[in-house]
Coordinates of C-alpha atoms in Angstrom, one line a residue:
Chain A
X1336 CA 7.0 -13.4 -3.3
X1337 CA 7.9 -10.3 -1.3
X1338 CA 9.4 -12.1 1.6
X1339 CA 6.8 -10.7 4.0
X1340 CA 4.6 -13.4 5.5
X1341 CA 1.2 -13.0 7.1
X1342 CA -0.9 -15.5 9.0
X1343 CA -3.6 -16.5 8.9
X1344 CA -4.7 -15.9 5.3
X1345 CA -8.4 -15.9 6.2
X1346 CA -10.1 -15.3 9.5
X1347 CA -13.9 -15.6 10.1
X1348 CA -15.2 -14.5 13.5
X1349 CA -18.2 -13.0 15.2
X1350 CA -19.0 -9.6 16.4
X1351 CA -17.5 -8.8 19.8
X1352 CA -14.7 -11.2 19.5
X1353 CA -10.9 -10.5 19.5
X1354 CA -8.4 -11.7 16.9
X1355 CA -4.6 -11.4 16.4
X1356 CA -3.0 -11.0 13.0
X1357 CA 0.7 -11.9 12.6
X1358 CA 3.4 -10.5 10.3
X1359 CA 7.0 -11.5 9.7
X1360 CA 9.0 -8.9 7.9
X1361 CA 11.6 -9.5 5.2
X1362 CA 14.9 -10.6 6.6
X1363 CA 16.9 -7.5 7.6
X1364 CA 13.9 -5.1 7.6
X1365 CA 13.5 -3.1 10.7
X1366 CA 10.2 -1.3 10.0
X1367 CA 6.8 -2.9 9.9
X1368 CA 3.6 -1.2 8.8
X1369 CA 0.0 -2.2 9.0
X1370 CA -2.7 -1.2 6.5
X1371 CA -6.4 -1.8 6.2
X1372 CA -8.1 -2.2 2.8
X1373 CA -11.9 -2.0 2.7
X1374 CA -14.4 -1.1 0.0
X1375 CA -15.5 2.0 1.9
X1376 CA -12.2 3.5 2.9
X1377 CA -9.7 2.0 0.4
X1378 CA -6.2 1.4 1.6
X1379 CA -5.5 3.2 4.9
X1380 CA -2.4 3.3 7.0
X1381 CA -2.9 2.1 10.5
X1382 CA 0.4 2.1 12.3
X1383 CA 4.2 1.9 11.9
X1384 CA 6.9 0.2 14.1
X1385 CA 10.6 0.6 13.8
X1386 CA 12.9 -1.8 15.6
X1387 CA 10.3 -2.4 18.3
X1388 CA 9.2 1.2 18.8
X1389 CA 6.0 2.7 17.6
X1390 CA 6.8 5.5 15.1
X1391 CA 3.6 6.7 13.5
X1392 CA -0.1 6.2 13.9
X1393 CA -2.8 6.6 11.3
X1394 CA -6.5 5.9 11.3
X1395 CA -6.2 3.2 13.9
X1396 CA -9.2 2.6 16.2
X1397 CA -8.7 2.5 19.9
X1398 CA -10.0 -1.1 19.8
X1399 CA -7.0 -2.0 17.7
X1400 CA -3.5 -2.3 19.0
X1401 CA -0.2 -3.6 17.7
X1402 CA 3.3 -4.4 18.8
X1403 CA 6.7 -5.4 17.3
X1404 CA 8.7 -8.0 19.1
X1405 CA 12.4 -8.3 19.6
X1406 CA 12.6 -10.7 16.7
X1407 CA 10.9 -8.0 14.6
X1408 CA 7.7 -9.8 13.9
X1409 CA 4.6 -7.9 14.6
X1410 CA 1.1 -8.6 15.7
X1411 CA -2.1 -6.6 15.2
X1412 CA -4.8 -7.1 17.8
X1413 CA -8.4 -6.3 16.9
X1414 CA -10.9 -6.4 19.7
X1415 CA -14.6 -5.9 20.2
X1416 CA -15.0 -6.6 16.5
X1417 CA -17.7 -5.0 14.5
X1418 CA -19.1 -5.8 11.1
X1419 CA -17.3 -2.8 9.7
X1420 CA -14.0 -4.2 10.7
X1421 CA -14.3 -6.8 7.9
X1422 CA -11.4 -6.0 5.5
X1423 CA -8.1 -7.1 4.1
X1424 CA -5.3 -6.3 6.5
X1425 CA -1.8 -5.9 5.0
X1426 CA 1.5 -5.8 6.6
X1427 CA 4.5 -4.2 4.9
X1428 CA 8.1 -4.0 5.8
X1429 CA 11.1 -1.8 4.8
X1430 CA 14.7 -1.8 5.6
X1431 CA 14.6 1.5 7.5
X1432 CA 11.9 4.0 8.5
X1433 CA 12.1 6.7 5.9
X1434 CA 9.4 7.8 3.4
X1435 CA 11.8 7.0 0.5
X1436 CA 12.3 3.4 1.5
X1437 CA 10.4 0.8 -0.5
X1438 CA 7.7 -1.0 1.4
X1439 CA 7.3 -4.7 0.6
X1440 CA 3.8 -6.0 1.2
X1441 CA 2.6 -9.3 2.4
X1442 CA -0.3 -11.2 0.9
X1443 CA -2.7 -10.0 3.5
X1444 CA -5.2 -11.4 6.0
X1445 CA -8.8 -11.3 5.0
X1446 CA -10.9 -10.8 8.1
X1447 CA -14.7 -11.5 7.9
X1448 CA -16.8 -10.5 10.9
X1449 CA -20.2 -12.1 11.0
Chain B
X319 CA -1.2 17.0 4.2
X320 CA -0.7 14.4 1.6
X321 CA -3.4 13.0 -0.7
X322 CA -3.7 11.3 -4.0
X323 CA -6.4 11.4 -6.7
X324 CA -6.6 8.7 -9.3
X325 CA -8.7 10.2 -12.0
X326 CA -10.2 7.0 -13.4
X327 CA -11.6 4.2 -11.3
X328 CA -11.7 1.9 -14.4
X329 CA -9.6 1.9 -17.6
X330 CA -10.1 -0.6 -20.4
X331 CA -7.7 -1.1 -23.3
X332 CA -7.1 -3.7 -26.0
X333 CA -4.0 -5.8 -25.9
X334 CA -1.1 -4.2 -27.7
X335 CA -2.5 -0.6 -27.2
X336 CA -1.0 2.0 -24.9
X337 CA -2.0 2.3 -21.2
X338 CA -2.4 5.6 -19.4
X339 CA -3.4 5.6 -15.7
X340 CA -3.7 9.2 -14.3
X341 CA -2.7 10.4 -10.9
X342 CA -2.6 13.8 -9.3
X343 CA -1.2 14.4 -5.8
X344 CA -1.2 16.9 -3.1
X345 CA 1.7 17.3 -0.7
X346 CA 2.7 19.9 1.8
X347 CA 6.4 18.9 1.2
X348 CA 8.5 17.4 -1.5
X349 CA 6.8 14.1 -2.2
X350 CA 8.0 10.6 -2.8
X351 CA 5.7 8.9 -5.3
X352 CA 5.0 5.3 -6.0
X353 CA 2.9 3.1 -8.2
X354 CA 1.9 -0.3 -6.8
X355 CA 0.0 -3.1 -8.6
X356 CA -2.4 -5.6 -7.0
X357 CA -3.4 -8.7 -8.8
X358 CA -6.5 -10.6 -7.7
X359 CA -6.0 -12.2 -4.3
X360 CA -2.4 -11.1 -4.1
X361 CA -0.5 -8.5 -2.1
X362 CA 0.8 -5.2 -3.5
X363 CA 3.9 -5.1 -5.7
X364 CA 6.0 -2.0 -6.3
X365 CA 6.0 -1.0 -10.0
X366 CA 8.2 2.1 -9.7
X367 CA 9.1 5.0 -7.4
X368 CA 10.1 8.6 -7.7
X369 CA 12.2 10.1 -4.8
X370 CA 13.9 13.1 -6.3
X371 CA 16.2 12.0 -9.1
X372 CA 15.2 11.8 -12.7
X373 CA 11.6 12.9 -13.3
X374 CA 11.0 10.1 -15.8
X375 CA 11.0 6.9 -13.8
X376 CA 11.2 3.4 -15.4
X377 CA 9.7 0.5 -13.6
X378 CA 9.1 -3.2 -14.0
X379 CA 7.2 -4.9 -16.8
X380 CA 7.7 -1.9 -19.2
X381 CA 5.8 0.7 -17.1
X382 CA 7.1 4.2 -16.6
X383 CA 5.8 7.4 -15.0
X384 CA 6.7 11.0 -15.2
X385 CA 6.8 13.4 -12.3
X386 CA 5.5 16.8 -13.3
X387 CA 5.7 19.2 -10.4
X388 CA 3.9 22.1 -12.2
X389 CA 0.9 19.8 -12.8
X390 CA 1.2 17.9 -9.6
X391 CA 0.9 14.7 -11.6
X392 CA 2.5 11.3 -11.7
X393 CA 0.8 9.4 -14.6
X394 CA 1.6 5.8 -15.3
X395 CA 2.1 4.7 -18.9
X396 CA 3.0 1.6 -20.9
X397 CA 3.4 1.6 -24.6
X398 CA 1.7 -1.8 -25.2
X399 CA -0.7 -3.5 -22.9
X400 CA -0.4 -7.2 -22.2
X401 CA -3.2 -9.5 -20.9
X402 CA -1.1 -10.0 -17.7
X403 CA -1.3 -6.3 -16.9
X404 CA -5.0 -6.6 -15.9
X405 CA -5.0 -5.7 -12.2
X406 CA -5.7 -2.8 -9.9
X407 CA -3.1 0.0 -9.8
X408 CA -2.5 2.3 -6.9
X409 CA -0.8 5.7 -6.9
X410 CA 0.8 6.4 -3.6
X411 CA 2.5 9.5 -2.0
X412 CA 4.6 9.9 1.0
X413 CA 6.3 12.9 2.5
X414 CA 10.0 12.8 1.5
X415 CA 10.9 15.3 4.1
X416 CA 9.6 13.1 6.9
X417 CA 11.5 10.6 8.8
X418 CA 8.4 8.4 8.9
X419 CA 7.4 6.0 6.2
X420 CA 3.6 6.4 6.2
X421 CA 2.1 6.0 2.7
X422 CA -1.1 7.6 1.4
X423 CA -2.9 5.6 -1.2
X424 CA -5.3 6.6 -4.0
X425 CA -8.5 4.7 -4.4
X426 CA -7.1 2.6 -7.2
X427 CA -7.6 2.2 -11.0
X428 CA -8.9 -1.2 -12.2
X429 CA -7.2 -2.0 -15.6
X430 CA -9.0 -4.3 -17.9
X431 CA -7.1 -5.6 -21.0
X432 CA -9.2 -7.0 -23.8
X433 CA -7.8 -9.6 -26.2

């Protein structure tokens, strides 16, 4: 158990809908990262937050947005969902924001768009 | 730019024989390198990481990896495979010179261990 929690574990929804994925980092970690794992693209970095501030953006679509709250939990919002958004979404956390910091991954949220 | 190439998408070994999972990286800066393992329906677990100290890095469960700058490689090895090692393994690079923690993942190597 990494100490990172993600809810829900599974999400099934329809095209055009909007969903919110939730992540609680390990106690004491200030950085939160979101990654998408799909068969087509593999594991891709989406976005990083550090202590409530956005720090880096990767291949995140404009239909997706995220935020980190004062209690350091984070939410990833996916809107106007398409079939291709079906994937496993991972959240990770680290104590600081540097590239040498170990990132601890949650169990993931599996999103299925029908 | 950073990128990772995992040279084998699938590796099969017999229990008790050595494991070699190959990884080459490309980095504009001095890299940090990681190996993560993903068991079925589980999250990713860190096996080991290289950040600039010793080039031979020891990790959990008997795994180790050697950073070879001249070959831009970071291959993962284990002397004797166990059934519980069957999983998907990801080689990962980040930019050590950056203040940002973004990770770049390889496409993964599926390890099968035969009894």
